[in-house]
Coordinates of C-alpha atoms in Angstrom, one line a residue:
X1 CA 3.0 -6.8 -14.9
X2 CA 5.5 -5.7 -17.6
X3 CA 8.4 -4.3 -15.6
X4 CA 10.8 -1.9 -17.3
X5 CA 14.1 -2.3 -15.5
X6 CA 13.9 -2.2 -11.7
X7 CA 17.7 -2.6 -11.5
X8 CA 18.2 0.4 -13.8
X9 CA 16.1 2.5 -11.4
X10 CA 17.9 1.2 -8.4
X11 CA 21.3 2.1 -10.0
X12 CA 20.7 5.8 -9.3
X13 CA 20.9 5.2 -5.5
X14 CA 24.1 6.5 -4.2
X15 CA 26.4 4.1 -2.2
X16 CA 26.8 5.5 1.4
X17 CA 30.0 3.6 2.0
X18 CA 33.6 4.7 1.8
X19 CA 34.5 3.3 -1.6
X20 CA 38.0 2.1 -0.7
X21 CA 36.4 -0.3 1.8
X22 CA 33.8 -1.7 -0.6
X23 CA 34.1 -5.5 -1.3
X24 CA 30.6 -6.0 -2.5
X25 CA 28.8 -3.8 -5.0
X26 CA 25.7 -2.0 -3.8
X27 CA 23.8 -3.3 -6.8
X28 CA 24.8 -6.9 -5.8
X29 CA 23.6 -6.4 -2.2
X30 CA 20.3 -4.8 -3.3
X31 CA 19.7 -7.6 -5.9
X32 CA 20.5 -10.3 -3.4
X33 CA 18.2 -8.8 -0.8
X34 CA 15.3 -8.5 -3.3
X35 CA 15.5 -12.0 -4.6
X36 CA 16.0 -13.5 -1.2
X37 CA 12.8 -11.8 0.1
X38 CA 11.0 -13.0 -3.0
X39 CA 12.3 -16.5 -2.0
X40 CA 10.9 -16.0 1.6
X41 CA 13.9 -14.7 3.5
X42 CA 12.9 -12.8 6.6
X43 CA 16.2 -11.7 8.2
X44 CA 19.8 -10.9 7.4
X45 CA 21.1 -14.4 8.1
X46 CA 18.4 -15.9 5.8
X47 CA 19.4 -13.5 3.1
X48 CA 23.0 -14.6 3.4
X49 CA 22.0 -18.3 3.3
X50 CA 19.9 -17.7 0.2
X51 CA 22.9 -16.1 -1.5
X52 CA 25.2 -19.0 -0.6
X53 CA 22.7 -21.5 -1.9
X54 CA 22.1 -19.6 -5.1
X55 CA 25.6 -18.0 -5.8
X56 CA 26.0 -19.5 -9.3
X57 CA 22.6 -18.4 -10.3
X58 CA 23.2 -14.9 -8.8
X59 CA 26.3 -14.5 -10.9
X60 CA 24.1 -14.6 -14.0
X61 CA 22.7 -11.2 -13.0
X62 CA 25.5 -9.6 -10.9
X63 CA 29.2 -9.7 -10.3
X64 CA 29.5 -11.2 -6.8
X65 CA 33.2 -11.2 -7.4
X66 CA 33.9 -11.7 -3.7
X67 CA 31.1 -14.2 -3.2
X68 CA 28.1 -13.4 -1.0
X69 CA 28.4 -10.7 1.6
X70 CA 28.0 -11.8 5.2
X71 CA 24.8 -10.9 7.0
X72 CA 26.5 -8.2 9.1
X73 CA 27.5 -6.4 5.9
X74 CA 24.0 -6.7 4.4
X75 CA 22.5 -5.3 7.6
X76 CA 25.0 -2.5 7.8
X77 CA 24.5 -1.4 4.1
X78 CA 20.7 -1.6 4.3
X79 CA 20.8 0.5 7.5
X80 CA 22.9 3.2 5.8
X81 CA 21.1 3.2 2.5
X82 CA 18.9 6.3 1.9
X83 CA 15.3 5.2 2.4
X84 CA 14.1 8.2 0.5
X85 CA 16.2 7.3 -2.6
X86 CA 15.0 3.8 -2.5
X87 CA 11.3 4.8 -2.3
X88 CA 11.8 7.3 -5.2
X89 CA 13.4 4.6 -7.3
X90 CA 10.5 2.2 -6.5
X91 CA 7.9 4.8 -7.4
X92 CA 9.8 5.7 -10.7
X93 CA 9.9 2.0 -11.6
X94 CA 6.2 1.7 -11.0
X95 CA 5.5 4.7 -13.2
X96 CA 7.3 2.9 -16.0
X97 CA 5.6 -0.4 -15.7
X98 CA 2.1 0.5 -14.6
X99 CA -0.1 2.8 -16.7
X100 CA -3.1 4.0 -14.7
X101 CA -6.4 3.8 -16.4
X102 CA -9.2 6.4 -16.3
X103 CA -11.2 6.0 -13.0
X104 CA -8.8 3.5 -11.5
X105 CA -9.1 3.3 -7.7
X106 CA -5.9 4.1 -5.9
X107 CA -6.3 3.3 -2.2
X108 CA -4.0 5.1 0.3
X109 CA -3.6 3.8 3.8
X110 CA -1.0 3.3 6.5
X111 CA 0.3 0.2 8.2
X112 CA 2.4 -0.1 11.4
X113 CA 5.3 -2.6 11.5
X114 CA 4.5 -3.7 15.0
X115 CA 7.8 -5.4 16.0
X116 CA 9.9 -2.5 14.7
X117 CA 9.8 -0.5 17.9
X118 CA 12.9 -0.3 20.1
X119 CA 12.0 0.3 23.7
X120 CA 15.6 0.6 24.8
X121 CA 16.3 3.4 22.3
X122 CA 12.8 4.9 22.7
X123 CA 12.2 4.4 19.0
X124 CA 8.6 4.0 18.0
X125 CA 7.3 1.4 15.5
X126 CA 7.7 2.2 11.8
X127 CA 4.5 3.3 10.2
X128 CA 4.4 3.2 6.4
X129 CA 1.8 4.8 4.2
X130 CA 1.3 3.1 0.8
X131 CA -0.6 3.6 -2.4
X132 CA -2.3 0.5 -3.8
X133 CA -3.9 -0.1 -7.2
X134 CA -7.1 -1.9 -6.3
X135 CA -7.7 -3.3 -9.8
X136 CA -4.2 -4.5 -10.5
X137 CA -3.3 -5.3 -6.9
X138 CA 0.2 -3.7 -7.0
X139 CA 1.9 -1.2 -4.7
X140 CA 2.6 2.1 -6.5
X141 CA 4.7 3.8 -3.8
X142 CA 5.2 4.2 -0.1
X143 CA 6.6 6.7 2.5
X144 CA 7.3 6.5 6.2
X145 CA 5.5 8.9 8.5
X146 CA 7.7 11.2 10.4
X147 CA 8.3 10.1 14.0
X148 CA 6.7 13.3 15.3
X149 CA 3.9 13.5 12.8
X150 CA 1.3 11.3 11.2
X151 CA -0.3 10.3 7.9
X152 CA -1.6 13.9 7.3
X153 CA 2.0 15.0 6.4
X154 CA 3.1 11.8 4.8
X155 CA 0.2 11.5 2.3
X156 CA 1.1 14.6 0.3
X157 CA 4.7 13.4 0.1
X158 CA 3.5 10.1 -1.3
X159 CA 1.1 11.7 -3.8
X160 CA 4.1 13.7 -5.1
X161 CA 5.8 10.4 -6.1
X162 CA 2.8 9.0 -8.0
X163 CA 1.5 9.2 -11.5
X164 CA -2.3 9.2 -10.8
X165 CA -3.9 11.4 -13.5
X166 CA -7.4 10.3 -14.2
X167 CA -7.6 8.1 -11.1
X168 CA -9.9 8.1 -8.1
X169 CA -7.8 8.3 -4.9
X170 CA -9.5 6.9 -1.8
X171 CA -8.4 7.7 1.7
X172 CA -9.9 7.0 5.1
X173 CA -10.9 9.7 7.5
X174 CA -7.4 10.6 8.6
X175 CA -6.7 11.9 5.1
X176 CA -9.9 14.0 5.0
X177 CA -8.0 17.3 4.9
X178 CA -8.4 20.2 2.5
X179 CA -4.7 20.3 1.7
X180 CA -4.7 16.6 0.7
X181 CA -7.8 17.1 -1.4
X182 CA -6.2 20.0 -3.2
X183 CA -3.0 17.9 -3.7
X184 CA -5.0 15.2 -5.4
X185 CA -6.7 17.7 -7.7
X186 CA -3.3 19.2 -8.5
X187 CA -2.1 15.8 -9.6
X188 CA -5.0 15.6 -12.1
X189 CA -6.9 13.0 -10.1
X190 CA -10.2 12.9 -8.1
X191 CA -10.6 12.2 -4.4
X192 CA -13.0 10.1 -2.4
X193 CA -12.5 10.9 1.3
X194 CA -14.2 9.3 4.3
X195 CA -15.7 11.8 6.7
X196 CA -15.6 11.2 10.5
X197 CA -15.2 13.2 13.7
X198 CA -11.9 14.8 12.7
X199 CA -14.1 17.0 10.5
X200 CA -16.9 17.7 13.0
X201 CA -18.8 20.3 10.9
X202 CA -18.9 18.0 7.9
X203 CA -20.0 15.1 10.0
X204 CA -22.7 17.2 11.7
X205 CA -24.0 18.3 8.3
X206 CA -24.3 14.7 7.2
X207 CA -26.0 13.7 10.4
X208 CA -28.5 16.4 10.2
X209 CA -29.4 15.4 6.6
X210 CA -29.3 11.7 6.5
X211 CA -32.1 9.3 7.4
X212 CA -32.1 5.5 6.6
X213 CA -35.4 5.7 4.7
X214 CA -33.6 7.8 2.1
X215 CA -32.2 4.6 0.6
X216 CA -35.8 3.6 -0.3
X217 CA -36.9 7.0 -1.7
X218 CA -37.9 6.6 -5.4
X219 CA -36.2 9.9 -6.4
X220 CA -32.9 9.1 -4.8
X221 CA -29.8 7.8 -6.6
X222 CA -29.4 4.6 -4.5
X223 CA -27.9 1.2 -5.0
X224 CA -27.7 -2.0 -2.9
X225 CA -26.0 -5.4 -2.9
X226 CA -26.5 -8.5 -0.8
X227 CA -24.1 -11.3 0.2
X228 CA -24.9 -14.4 2.2
X229 CA -22.8 -17.1 3.8
X230 CA -22.0 -18.9 7.0
X231 CA -25.4 -18.0 8.5
X232 CA -24.9 -14.3 7.8
X233 CA -26.5 -11.9 5.3
X234 CA -24.9 -8.6 4.7
X235 CA -26.7 -5.8 2.8
X236 CA -24.7 -2.8 1.5
X237 CA -26.6 0.3 0.5
X238 CA -25.2 3.5 -1.1
X239 CA -26.7 6.9 -1.7
X240 CA -25.1 9.5 -4.0
X241 CA -26.1 13.1 -3.5
X242 CA -25.3 16.0 -5.9
X243 CA -27.2 18.6 -4.0
X244 CA -24.3 20.2 -2.1
X245 CA -26.5 22.8 -0.4
X246 CA -26.9 20.6 2.6
X247 CA -23.3 21.6 3.5
X248 CA -23.9 25.3 3.5
X249 CA -20.7 27.4 3.4
X250 CA -18.6 24.2 3.9
X251 CA -19.0 23.4 0.2
X252 CA -16.6 26.2 -0.7
X253 CA -13.9 24.7 1.5
X254 CA -13.4 21.5 -0.5
X255 CA -11.9 21.9 -4.0
X256 CA -14.1 20.8 -6.9
X257 CA -16.5 19.0 -4.7
X258 CA -19.3 17.3 -6.7
X259 CA -20.6 14.3 -4.8
X260 CA -21.7 13.5 -1.2
X261 CA -21.8 9.8 -0.5
X262 CA -23.5 7.7 2.2
X263 CA -22.8 4.0 2.5
X264 CA -24.5 1.7 5.0
X265 CA -23.7 -2.0 5.8
X266 CA -26.4 -4.0 7.5
X267 CA -25.6 -7.4 8.9
X268 CA -28.1 -10.1 9.9
X269 CA -27.1 -13.3 11.7
X270 CA -29.3 -16.5 11.5
X271 CA -32.3 -14.6 10.4
X272 CA -32.4 -12.4 13.5
X273 CA -33.3 -8.7 13.2
X274 CA -30.3 -6.6 12.1
X275 CA -28.4 -5.2 15.0
X276 CA -25.1 -4.4 13.3
X277 CA -25.6 -1.3 11.1
X278 CA -22.6 0.8 10.1
X279 CA -23.0 4.1 8.2
X280 CA -20.1 5.9 6.5
X281 CA -20.0 9.3 4.9
X282 CA -17.9 10.4 1.9
X283 CA -17.1 13.5 -0.1
X284 CA -15.7 13.3 -3.7
X285 CA -14.5 15.6 -6.4
X286 CA -15.8 13.0 -9.0
X287 CA -19.4 12.9 -10.1
X288 CA -20.2 9.4 -8.9
X289 CA -23.4 7.3 -9.1
X290 CA -24.5 5.4 -6.1
X291 CA -23.2 2.2 -7.8
X292 CA -19.8 3.8 -8.5
X293 CA -19.7 5.1 -4.9
X294 CA -20.3 1.7 -3.4
X295 CA -17.8 -0.1 -5.7
X296 CA -15.1 2.6 -5.0
X297 CA -15.6 2.5 -1.2
X298 CA -15.4 -1.3 -1.2
X299 CA -12.3 -1.2 -3.5
X300 CA -10.5 1.0 -0.9
X301 CA -10.5 -1.9 1.6
X302 CA -8.5 -4.0 -0.8
X303 CA -5.4 -2.4 0.6
X304 CA -6.2 -4.1 3.9
X305 CA -7.4 -7.4 2.6
X306 CA -5.0 -7.8 -0.4
X307 CA -1.9 -5.9 0.6
X308 CA -1.6 -5.6 4.4
X309 CA -3.0 -9.0 5.1
X310 CA -0.7 -10.6 2.6
X311 CA 2.3 -8.8 4.0
X312 CA 1.5 -10.1 7.5
X313 CA 0.4 -13.6 6.7
X314 CA 2.5 -14.3 3.6
X315 CA 5.7 -12.3 4.5
X316 CA 5.3 -12.2 8.3
X317 CA 6.0 -8.4 8.2
X318 CA 4.5 -7.8 11.7
X319 CA 7.0 -10.3 13.2
X320 CA 10.1 -8.6 11.6
X321 CA 12.3 -6.9 14.2
X322 CA 14.6 -5.2 11.7
X323 CA 14.9 -1.6 12.8
X324 CA 18.6 -0.5 12.7
X325 CA 18.9 3.0 11.3
X326 CA 17.0 3.0 8.0
X327 CA 16.9 -0.8 7.5
X328 CA 13.4 -1.3 8.7
X329 CA 12.0 1.2 6.3
X330 CA 14.1 -0.1 3.4
X331 CA 13.0 -3.7 4.0
X332 CA 9.4 -2.6 4.0
X333 CA 10.0 -1.1 0.5
X334 CA 11.8 -4.3 -0.6
X335 CA 8.8 -6.4 0.6
X336 CA 6.6 -4.3 -1.6
X337 CA 9.0 -5.0 -4.6
X338 CA 8.7 -8.7 -3.8
X339 CA 4.9 -8.5 -3.3
X340 CA 4.5 -6.8 -6.8
X341 CA 6.8 -9.4 -8.4
X342 CA 5.0 -12.4 -6.9
X343 CA 1.5 -10.9 -7.4
X344 CA 2.3 -10.1 -11.0
X345 CA 3.2 -13.7 -11.8
X346 CA 0.1 -15.6 -13.1
X347 CA 1.9 -18.7 -14.4
X348 CA 1.7 -20.4 -10.9
X349 CA -1.7 -20.2 -9.3
X350 CA -0.9 -20.1 -5.6
X351 CA -0.8 -18.0 -2.5
X352 CA 2.0 -15.7 -1.6
X353 CA 3.8 -18.1 0.8
X354 CA 3.6 -21.0 -1.7
X355 CA 5.0 -18.8 -4.5
X356 CA 7.9 -17.8 -2.2
X357 CA 8.7 -21.4 -1.4
X358 CA 8.8 -22.3 -5.0
X359 CA 11.0 -19.3 -5.9
X360 CA 13.5 -20.4 -3.2
X361 CA 13.9 -23.9 -4.5
X362 CA 13.3 -23.4 -8.3
X363 CA 15.7 -21.0 -10.0
X364 CA 13.8 -21.3 -13.3
X365 CA 10.7 -20.0 -11.6
X366 CA 12.6 -17.3 -9.8
X367 CA 14.0 -16.1 -13.1
X368 CA 10.5 -16.0 -14.5
X369 CA 9.3 -13.9 -11.6
X370 CA 12.3 -11.5 -12.1
X371 CA 11.3 -11.1 -15.8
X372 CA 8.3 -9.2 -14.5
X373 CA 10.6 -6.7 -12.8
X374 CA 12.4 -6.1 -16.1
X375 CA 15.4 -8.3 -15.0
X376 CA 16.8 -10.7 -17.6

């Protein structure tokens, strides 16, 4: 990933502190927090420790005139910092360093930071909705869902931050909403939305139409794949339908609708007859073949397997108890910065945790990773 100046984008964020009390520049605190998280730091004390251990190296990039801020200062500033401004800066940076290609799958999904709840303050856990490039495996942007709302209101806010013209935006059933579909179209992209019970009339139309034998019909546009391993065989089948008449008047409610999709996963264990059959329905504004439908629907789940799993296992996000003011939300965004930086480095073939450990002890490697953020 060729970053074009993350720190320049962060420089537009306003400092919430009273200036006459400032001993450490906001840019220094942000830079320290980012590189410390890249190096595996998980809390304020570890960020301070990282700074003390790397102070001479840090001064190559920032002032740090008064040394490293103590962990209480870092926590206070990150709690006061505008999460909205930080997220906008992140998305603007990604627009500069990531050029979307025609048909690229952008998966949108939410993740709860499980330990961020505060029972004493009656504060629920933070839930972040992120956009993820399946092909390049980078986060393009993120927003927090409102405490009294859900992903339905957060997704349009996230889409507004993104540059997705020509892309295929995939969203699970929560995002199967007319307003969201229209927002995607307005951004010059196409949508692929999963259909479930929250759209009962759509689901009923699919149920009335679909039969498993349709996958074998010679005139249908169908496609299948098989994978075997560990005594299991999984067959995936897809069916793309361009006859929208099966929806009746519903077809007029979905902007530029062109394809109805059906995907089935059939799992067999140790040669026994298949018992585990899952069928999913989709609607899309793109004209998709059955093969394209299956590939796009599978690409959507990369946000779970490649992003959310890495954040939990590699960066222990679910164990993080940071939640003061806006600090939890800001740290979630900074973990995404660190994820993109480490994922973008191909010079060291290793997993996320191993890359973090190398960055923490090898300043040359850390400098190389930062070059991918446009920091030199």
